[in-house]
PDB file of C-alpha atoms in Angstrom:
ATOM      1  CA  MET O  24      -5.162  19.715   4.468  1.00  0.00           C
ATOM      2  CA  THR O  25      -3.413  19.955   1.112  1.00  0.00           C
ATOM      3  CA  ASP O  26       0.376  19.823   1.185  1.00  0.00           C
ATOM      4  CA  LEU O  27       2.231  17.260   3.258  1.00  0.00           C
ATOM      5  CA  PRO O  28       4.372  18.901   5.953  1.00  0.00           C
ATOM      6  CA  LEU O  29       8.124  18.331   5.903  1.00  0.00           C
ATOM      7  CA  THR O  30       9.420  16.996   9.208  1.00  0.00           C
ATOM      8  CA  PRO O  31      12.655  15.249  10.279  1.00  0.00           C
ATOM      9  CA  LEU O  32      10.877  11.956   9.559  1.00  0.00           C
ATOM     10  CA  THR O  33       9.330  12.861   6.209  1.00  0.00           C
ATOM     11  CA  ARG O  34      11.997  14.979   4.526  1.00  0.00           C
ATOM     12  CA  ILE O  35      13.625  12.915   1.754  1.00  0.00           C
ATOM     13  CA  ARG O  36      17.403  13.311   1.703  1.00  0.00           C
ATOM     14  CA  ARG O  37      18.376  10.911  -1.071  1.00  0.00           C
ATOM     15  CA  LEU O  38      17.320  12.347  -4.460  1.00  0.00           C
ATOM     16  CA  PRO O  39      14.995  14.894  -2.841  1.00  0.00           C
ATOM     17  CA  HIS O  40      13.815  16.200  -6.215  1.00  0.00           C
ATOM     18  CA  HIS O  41      11.615  13.094  -6.410  1.00  0.00           C
ATOM     19  CA  GLN O  42       9.719  14.068  -3.256  1.00  0.00           C
ATOM     20  CA  VAL O  43       6.086  15.064  -3.776  1.00  0.00           C
ATOM     21  CA  THR O  44       4.264  17.054  -1.098  1.00  0.00           C
ATOM     22  CA  ASP O  45       0.813  17.039  -2.681  1.00  0.00           C
ATOM     23  CA  ARG O  46      -1.590  15.207  -0.369  1.00  0.00           C
ATOM     24  CA  ALA O  47      -3.588  14.032  -3.379  1.00  0.00           C
ATOM     25  CA  ALA O  48      -0.538  12.049  -4.509  1.00  0.00           C
ATOM     26  CA  LEU O  49      -0.425  10.323  -1.120  1.00  0.00           C
ATOM     27  CA  TYR O  50      -4.103   9.400  -1.385  1.00  0.00           C
ATOM     28  CA  ASP O  51      -3.619   8.112  -4.920  1.00  0.00           C
ATOM     29  CA  ILE O  52      -0.803   5.771  -3.863  1.00  0.00           C
ATOM     30  CA  ILE O  53      -2.773   4.404  -0.910  1.00  0.00           C
ATOM     31  CA  ASP O  54      -6.037   4.078  -2.841  1.00  0.00           C
ATOM     32  CA  GLY O  55      -4.240   2.092  -5.545  1.00  0.00           C
ATOM     33  CA  ALA O  56      -2.808  -0.406  -3.042  1.00  0.00           C
ATOM     34  CA  LEU O  57      -4.285  -3.472  -1.394  1.00  0.00           C
ATOM     35  CA  THR O  58      -1.378  -4.178   0.914  1.00  0.00           C
ATOM     36  CA  ALA O  59       1.339  -2.343   2.793  1.00  0.00           C
ATOM     37  CA  THR O  60       4.219  -3.145   5.138  1.00  0.00           C
ATOM     38  CA  LEU O  61       3.609  -2.197   8.766  1.00  0.00           C
ATOM     39  CA  ALA O  62       6.652  -1.958  11.038  1.00  0.00           C
ATOM     40  CA  ILE O  63       7.262  -1.450  14.760  1.00  0.00           C
ATOM     41  CA  SER O  64      10.116  -1.916  17.186  1.00  0.00           C
ATOM     42  CA  ARG O  65       9.422  -4.934  19.398  1.00  0.00           C
ATOM     43  CA  ASP O  66      11.724  -5.661  22.335  1.00  0.00           C
ATOM     44  CA  GLY O  67      14.472  -3.614  20.723  1.00  0.00           C
ATOM     45  CA  ARG O  68      14.248  -5.330  17.327  1.00  0.00           C
ATOM     46  CA  PRO O  69      12.468  -4.157  14.161  1.00  0.00           C
ATOM     47  CA  VAL O  70       9.465  -6.209  13.044  1.00  0.00           C
ATOM     48  CA  ALA O  71       7.623  -5.639   9.758  1.00  0.00           C
ATOM     49  CA  LEU O  72       4.511  -7.471   8.550  1.00  0.00           C
ATOM     50  CA  PRO O  73       2.353  -7.255   5.422  1.00  0.00           C
ATOM     51  CA  VAL O  74      -1.179  -5.971   6.061  1.00  0.00           C
ATOM     52  CA  GLY O  75      -4.281  -5.199   4.056  1.00  0.00           C
ATOM     53  CA  ILE O  76      -5.197  -1.530   3.978  1.00  0.00           C
ATOM     54  CA  GLY O  77      -7.961   0.850   2.969  1.00  0.00           C
ATOM     55  CA  ARG O  78      -8.257   4.621   3.282  1.00  0.00           C
ATOM     56  CA  ASP O  79     -11.038   6.364   5.183  1.00  0.00           C
ATOM     57  CA  GLY O  80     -10.646  10.095   4.656  1.00  0.00           C
ATOM     58  CA  ASP O  81      -7.405  11.247   6.269  1.00  0.00           C
ATOM     59  CA  ASP O  82      -6.762   7.851   7.899  1.00  0.00           C
ATOM     60  CA  VAL O  83      -5.604   4.398   6.854  1.00  0.00           C
ATOM     61  CA  LEU O  84      -7.565   1.436   8.185  1.00  0.00           C
ATOM     62  CA  ILE O  85      -5.711  -1.775   9.066  1.00  0.00           C
ATOM     63  CA  HIS O  86      -7.215  -4.942  10.496  1.00  0.00           C
ATOM     64  CA  GLY O  87      -5.833  -7.976  12.297  1.00  0.00           C
ATOM     65  CA  SER O  88      -6.499 -10.438  15.075  1.00  0.00           C
ATOM     66  CA  THR O  89      -7.200  -9.238  18.604  1.00  0.00           C
ATOM     67  CA  GLY O  90      -4.928 -12.086  19.711  1.00  0.00           C
ATOM     68  CA  SER O  91      -1.926 -10.744  17.762  1.00  0.00           C
ATOM     69  CA  ASP O  92       0.939  -9.536  19.958  1.00  0.00           C
ATOM     70  CA  PHE O  93       1.998  -7.282  17.076  1.00  0.00           C
ATOM     71  CA  PHE O  94      -1.390  -5.554  16.945  1.00  0.00           C
ATOM     72  CA  ARG O  95      -1.710  -5.402  20.706  1.00  0.00           C
ATOM     73  CA  ARG O  96       1.565  -3.504  20.957  1.00  0.00           C
ATOM     74  CA  ILE O  97       0.364  -1.017  18.362  1.00  0.00           C
ATOM     75  CA  ALA O  98      -2.915  -0.633  20.231  1.00  0.00           C
ATOM     76  CA  ALA O  99      -0.917   0.061  23.393  1.00  0.00           C
ATOM     77  CA  GLY O 100       0.866   2.975  21.726  1.00  0.00           C
ATOM     78  CA  ALA O 101       3.869   1.589  19.848  1.00  0.00           C
ATOM     79  CA  PRO O 102       4.921   4.031  17.065  1.00  0.00           C
ATOM     80  CA  VAL O 103       4.472   2.570  13.589  1.00  0.00           C
ATOM     81  CA  CYS O 104       5.826   3.047  10.098  1.00  0.00           C
ATOM     82  CA  LEU O 105       3.599   2.073   7.168  1.00  0.00           C
ATOM     83  CA  THR O 106       5.115   1.727   3.676  1.00  0.00           C
ATOM     84  CA  VAL O 107       3.220   1.414   0.384  1.00  0.00           C
ATOM     85  CA  THR O 108       5.165   0.827  -2.839  1.00  0.00           C
ATOM     86  CA  HIS O 109       4.047   0.546  -6.457  1.00  0.00           C
ATOM     87  CA  LEU O 110       6.877  -0.934  -8.530  1.00  0.00           C
ATOM     88  CA  LEU O 111       6.475   0.356 -12.085  1.00  0.00           C
ATOM     89  CA  GLY O 112       9.570  -0.882 -13.889  1.00  0.00           C
ATOM     90  CA  LEU O 113      13.255  -1.787 -13.941  1.00  0.00           C
ATOM     91  CA  LYS O 114      15.681   0.805 -15.295  1.00  0.00           C
ATOM     92  CA  TYR O 115      18.488  -0.754 -17.354  1.00  0.00           C
ATOM     93  CA  ALA O 116      21.310   1.762 -17.453  1.00  0.00           C
ATOM     94  CA  ARG O 117      24.688   1.165 -19.124  1.00  0.00           C
ATOM     95  CA  SER O 118      26.218   0.323 -15.767  1.00  0.00           C
ATOM     96  CA  LEU O 119      24.980  -1.639 -12.763  1.00  0.00           C
ATOM     97  CA  PHE O 120      25.659   1.381 -10.543  1.00  0.00           C
ATOM     98  CA  ASP O 121      23.220   3.568 -12.496  1.00  0.00           C
ATOM     99  CA  SER O 122      20.586   0.850 -12.970  1.00  0.00           C
ATOM    100  CA  SER O 123      17.559   1.282 -10.755  1.00  0.00           C
ATOM    101  CA  MET O 124      13.779   0.935 -10.467  1.00  0.00           C
ATOM    102  CA  ARG O 125      10.842   3.135 -11.245  1.00  0.00           C
ATOM    103  CA  TYR O 126       8.328   3.344  -8.431  1.00  0.00           C
ATOM    104  CA  ARG O 127       5.870   5.415  -6.443  1.00  0.00           C
ATOM    105  CA  CYS O 128       6.135   5.075  -2.690  1.00  0.00           C
ATOM    106  CA  ALA O 129       4.474   6.473   0.425  1.00  0.00           C
ATOM    107  CA  VAL O 130       5.797   6.194   3.988  1.00  0.00           C
ATOM    108  CA  VAL O 131       3.537   7.073   6.921  1.00  0.00           C
ATOM    109  CA  HIS O 132       4.754   7.625  10.488  1.00  0.00           C
ATOM    110  CA  GLY O 133       2.558   7.866  13.554  1.00  0.00           C
ATOM    111  CA  MET O 134       0.621   6.128  16.272  1.00  0.00           C
ATOM    112  CA  ALA O 135      -2.519   4.188  15.472  1.00  0.00           C
ATOM    113  CA  SER O 136      -5.688   4.147  17.527  1.00  0.00           C
ATOM    114  CA  VAL O 137      -8.079   1.248  17.964  1.00  0.00           C
ATOM    115  CA  VAL O 138     -11.473   1.680  16.306  1.00  0.00           C
ATOM    116  CA  LEU O 139     -14.142   1.525  19.012  1.00  0.00           C
ATOM    117  CA  PRO O 140     -16.605  -1.418  19.058  1.00  0.00           C
ATOM    118  CA  ASP O 141     -19.553   0.716  17.909  1.00  0.00           C
ATOM    119  CA  ASP O 142     -17.596   1.852  14.835  1.00  0.00           C
ATOM    120  CA  LYS O 143     -15.802  -1.416  14.067  1.00  0.00           C
ATOM    121  CA  GLU O 144     -18.339  -2.934  11.674  1.00  0.00           C
ATOM    122  CA  SER O 145     -18.515   0.255   9.607  1.00  0.00           C
ATOM    123  CA  ALA O 146     -14.707   0.438   9.441  1.00  0.00           C
ATOM    124  CA  LEU O 147     -14.473  -3.201   8.336  1.00  0.00           C
ATOM    125  CA  LEU O 148     -17.069  -2.605   5.626  1.00  0.00           C
ATOM    126  CA  THR O 149     -15.021   0.366   4.372  1.00  0.00           C
ATOM    127  CA  LEU O 150     -11.905  -1.780   4.343  1.00  0.00           C
ATOM    128  CA  SER O 151     -13.684  -4.669   2.630  1.00  0.00           C
ATOM    129  CA  GLU O 152     -15.118  -2.389  -0.054  1.00  0.00           C
ATOM    130  CA  HIS O 153     -11.610  -1.258  -0.877  1.00  0.00           C
ATOM    131  CA  LEU O 154     -10.102  -4.751  -0.972  1.00  0.00           C
ATOM    132  CA  MET O 155     -13.056  -6.509  -2.658  1.00  0.00           C
ATOM    133  CA  PRO O 156     -15.450  -3.903  -4.113  1.00  0.00           C
ATOM    134  CA  GLY O 157     -19.067  -5.015  -3.747  1.00  0.00           C
ATOM    135  CA  ARG O 158     -18.296  -8.179  -1.788  1.00  0.00           C
ATOM    136  CA  PRO O 159     -20.052  -7.185   1.475  1.00  0.00           C
ATOM    137  CA  ALA O 160     -23.403  -7.150  -0.355  1.00  0.00           C
ATOM    138  CA  GLU O 161     -22.856 -10.702  -1.622  1.00  0.00           C
ATOM    139  CA  VAL O 162     -22.134 -12.470   1.677  1.00  0.00           C
ATOM    140  CA  ARG O 163     -23.772 -12.831   5.082  1.00  0.00           C
ATOM    141  CA  PRO O 164     -23.322 -10.106   7.735  1.00  0.00           C
ATOM    142  CA  MET O 165     -20.443 -10.320  10.178  1.00  0.00           C
ATOM    143  CA  THR O 166     -21.221 -12.089  13.433  1.00  0.00           C
ATOM    144  CA  ALA O 167     -20.630 -10.685  16.901  1.00  0.00           C
ATOM    145  CA  ARG O 168     -17.970 -13.329  17.465  1.00  0.00           C
ATOM    146  CA  GLU O 169     -16.133 -12.348  14.281  1.00  0.00           C
ATOM    147  CA  LEU O 170     -16.241  -8.678  15.202  1.00  0.00           C
ATOM    148  CA  ALA O 171     -14.932  -9.440  18.688  1.00  0.00           C
ATOM    149  CA  ALA O 172     -12.012 -11.407  17.238  1.00  0.00           C
ATOM    150  CA  THR O 173     -10.970  -8.603  14.891  1.00  0.00           C
ATOM    151  CA  MET O 174      -9.026  -5.474  15.749  1.00  0.00           C
ATOM    152  CA  VAL O 175      -9.208  -2.445  13.474  1.00  0.00           C
ATOM    153  CA  LEU O 176      -6.532   0.229  13.687  1.00  0.00           C
ATOM    154  CA  ARG O 177      -6.819   3.779  12.391  1.00  0.00           C
ATOM    155  CA  LEU O 178      -3.548   5.458  11.385  1.00  0.00           C
ATOM    156  CA  PRO O 179      -3.690   9.215  10.658  1.00  0.00           C
ATOM    157  CA  LEU O 180      -2.104  10.418   7.428  1.00  0.00           C
ATOM    158  CA  ALA O 181      -0.674  13.433   9.239  1.00  0.00           C
ATOM    159  CA  GLU O 182       3.050  12.706   8.888  1.00  0.00           C
ATOM    160  CA  ALA O 183       3.865  11.095   5.562  1.00  0.00           C
ATOM    161  CA  SER O 184       6.282  11.336   2.665  1.00  0.00           C
ATOM    162  CA  VAL O 185       5.807  10.526  -1.010  1.00  0.00           C
ATOM    163  CA  LYS O 186       8.585   9.698  -3.459  1.00  0.00           C
ATOM    164  CA  ASP O 187       7.800   9.380  -7.159  1.00  0.00           C
ATOM    165  CA  ASN O 188      10.546   8.646  -9.661  1.00  0.00           C
ATOM    166  CA  ALA O 189       8.273   7.188 -12.345  1.00  0.00           C
ATOM    167  CA  GLY O 190       9.534   9.723 -14.863  1.00  0.00           C
ATOM    168  CA  SER O 191      13.218   9.538 -13.982  1.00  0.00           C
ATOM    169  CA  ALA O 192      15.711   9.323 -16.829  1.00  0.00           C
ATOM    170  CA  VAL O 193      17.580   6.140 -17.693  1.00  0.00           C
ATOM    171  CA  GLU O 194      20.604   8.016 -19.027  1.00  0.00           C
ATOM    172  CA  GLU O 195      22.120  11.481 -19.134  1.00  0.00           C
ATOM    173  CA  ASP O 196      23.500  13.281 -22.173  1.00  0.00           C
ATOM    174  CA  ASP O 197      27.289  13.214 -22.489  1.00  0.00           C
ATOM    175  CA  ASP O 198      27.720  10.757 -19.626  1.00  0.00           C
ATOM    176  CA  GLY O 199      30.628   9.051 -21.391  1.00  0.00           C
ATOM    177  CA  GLU O 200      28.957   5.620 -21.475  1.00  0.00           C
ATOM    178  CA  ASP O 201      29.148   3.225 -24.442  1.00  0.00           C
ATOM    179  CA  ARG O 202      26.000   3.745 -26.566  1.00  0.00           C
ATOM    180  CA  SER O 203      26.365   0.274 -28.094  1.00  0.00           C
ATOM    181  CA  VAL O 204      25.216  -1.174 -24.736  1.00  0.00           C
ATOM    182  CA  TRP O 205      21.417  -1.415 -24.572  1.00  0.00           C
ATOM    183  CA  ALA O 206      19.691   0.897 -22.089  1.00  0.00           C
ATOM    184  CA  GLY O 207      16.024   1.335 -21.392  1.00  0.00           C
ATOM    185  CA  THR O 208      13.138   0.382 -19.141  1.00  0.00           C
ATOM    186  CA  LEU O 209      11.284  -2.867 -18.552  1.00  0.00           C
ATOM    187  CA  PRO O 210       7.760  -1.801 -17.495  1.00  0.00           C
ATOM    188  CA  LEU O 211       6.102  -3.944 -14.820  1.00  0.00           C
ATOM    189  CA  ARG O 212       2.390  -4.456 -14.211  1.00  0.00           C
ATOM    190  CA  VAL O 213       0.262  -6.543 -11.883  1.00  0.00           C
ATOM    191  CA  VAL O 214      -2.363  -8.624 -13.696  1.00  0.00           C
ATOM    192  CA  ALA O 215      -5.317 -10.589 -12.352  1.00  0.00           C
ATOM    193  CA  GLY O 216      -5.620 -14.200 -13.460  1.00  0.00           C
ATOM    194  CA  ASP O 217      -8.800 -16.104 -14.203  1.00  0.00           C
ATOM    195  CA  PRO O 218     -10.939 -16.690 -11.077  1.00  0.00           C
ATOM    196  CA  VAL O 219     -10.552 -20.173  -9.570  1.00  0.00           C
ATOM    197  CA  THR O 220     -13.786 -21.504  -8.051  1.00  0.00           C
ATOM    198  CA  SER O 221     -13.423 -23.437  -4.811  1.00  0.00           C
ATOM    199  CA  ALA O 222     -13.997 -27.198  -4.942  1.00  0.00           C
ATOM    200  CA  GLN O 223     -17.056 -27.096  -2.670  1.00  0.00           C
ATOM    201  CA  THR O 224     -18.907 -24.341  -4.530  1.00  0.00           C
ATOM    202  CA  ARG O 225     -21.950 -25.555  -6.456  1.00  0.00           C
ATOM    203  CA  PRO O 226     -21.025 -25.982 -10.142  1.00  0.00           C
ATOM    204  CA  SER O 227     -23.886 -23.731 -11.290  1.00  0.00           C
ATOM    205  CA  THR O 228     -22.745 -20.803  -9.117  1.00  0.00           C
ATOM    206  CA  ALA O 229     -21.813 -17.781 -11.214  1.00  0.00           C
ATOM    207  CA  ILE O 230     -18.694 -15.754 -10.523  1.00  0.00           C
ATOM    208  CA  PRO O 231     -19.964 -12.685  -8.618  1.00  0.00           C
ATOM    209  CA  ALA O 232     -19.685  -9.090  -9.726  1.00  0.00           C
ATOM    210  CA  SER O 233     -17.225  -8.272  -6.943  1.00  0.00           C
ATOM    211  CA  VAL O 234     -14.593 -10.560  -8.486  1.00  0.00           C
ATOM    212  CA  ARG O 235     -15.016  -8.923 -11.884  1.00  0.00           C
ATOM    213  CA  ARG O 236     -14.776  -5.461 -10.315  1.00  0.00           C
ATOM    214  CA  ALA O 237     -11.523  -6.336  -8.575  1.00  0.00           C
ATOM    215  CA  ALA O 238     -10.055  -7.740 -11.793  1.00  0.00           C
ATOM    216  CA  GLU O 239     -11.120  -4.665 -13.761  1.00  0.00           C
ATOM    217  CA  ARG O 240      -9.578  -2.318 -11.186  1.00  0.00           C
ATOM    218  CA  ILE O 241      -6.266  -4.166 -11.307  1.00  0.00           C
ATOM    219  CA  ALA O 242      -6.325  -4.206 -15.103  1.00  0.00           C
ATOM    220  CA  ALA O 243      -6.922  -0.451 -15.152  1.00  0.00           C
ATOM    221  CA  SER O 244      -4.155   0.444 -12.716  1.00  0.00           C
ATOM    222  CA  GLY O 245      -1.641  -2.354 -13.184  1.00  0.00           C
ATOM    223  CA  THR O 246      -0.640  -2.051  -9.536  1.00  0.00           C
ATOM    224  CA  VAL O 247      -1.808  -3.182  -6.142  1.00  0.00           C
TER     225      VAL O 247
END
C-alpha cells in the first residue's frame, strides 16, 4: 500500500490542502511518537486515554492491562480512534483569530484485534524496542505471569488521515494588518533531561546504553 485512501472518516474538510495521503508520512508520524490518544465510546459517552505505541509494519501495537475495562471493550470489538500529534510551534499572527499552531497529526480509525498468546512476547519486544531502544537486552526476560497480565492490541493502519501544516504561512500579503505588530513563529521541541538514577540502584551502576539511545533519538527529532 502506498497512498492513504480517502473515506468519509479520513477526508479532511477544514483546510484540506494540508492533508497528506502518502503512507510514508503516516509511518513517519507514528514512528516519531512514543504516545498517542486512544478513544472509544463507552456506555454512550466518549472516553480517551493516553497509551504507549509502536508500529509493526502496517499495524500499531498498543499494550495495557488485561484487567482494564477500556481494553476489554476494545478487545470485544469497540471501534477506536487513535490520534498522534507532534506540536512543532506556535504561530503568532497579527490577530488572535489568525494565530494558530504548527503541527503534524495522524488519526487512525478502525477495530483492534488482540495479539494471540503465542505472539504476545514478540509484540511486546517490538513495542519495547520502540519506546526504549535496546532495553530488552539489558533486563531479565518477561515472566509468564507478566505476559498473562498484559493485553496487546493490534490496530491496522488501513483507514487513516494525515494533516501537516508545518510549513503554513503566518501572514498573507496585503492582508490589511498593522505591520508594526510582531508576527512570527515560536518553535517548540521536546528535550530529554539528565537521567535520574533510582535511590536503590547501586552507586557504581553505569547508565545503560538504552537510556542514551532514547535521549539521542529525542534530541534528533525534537518530538515524541
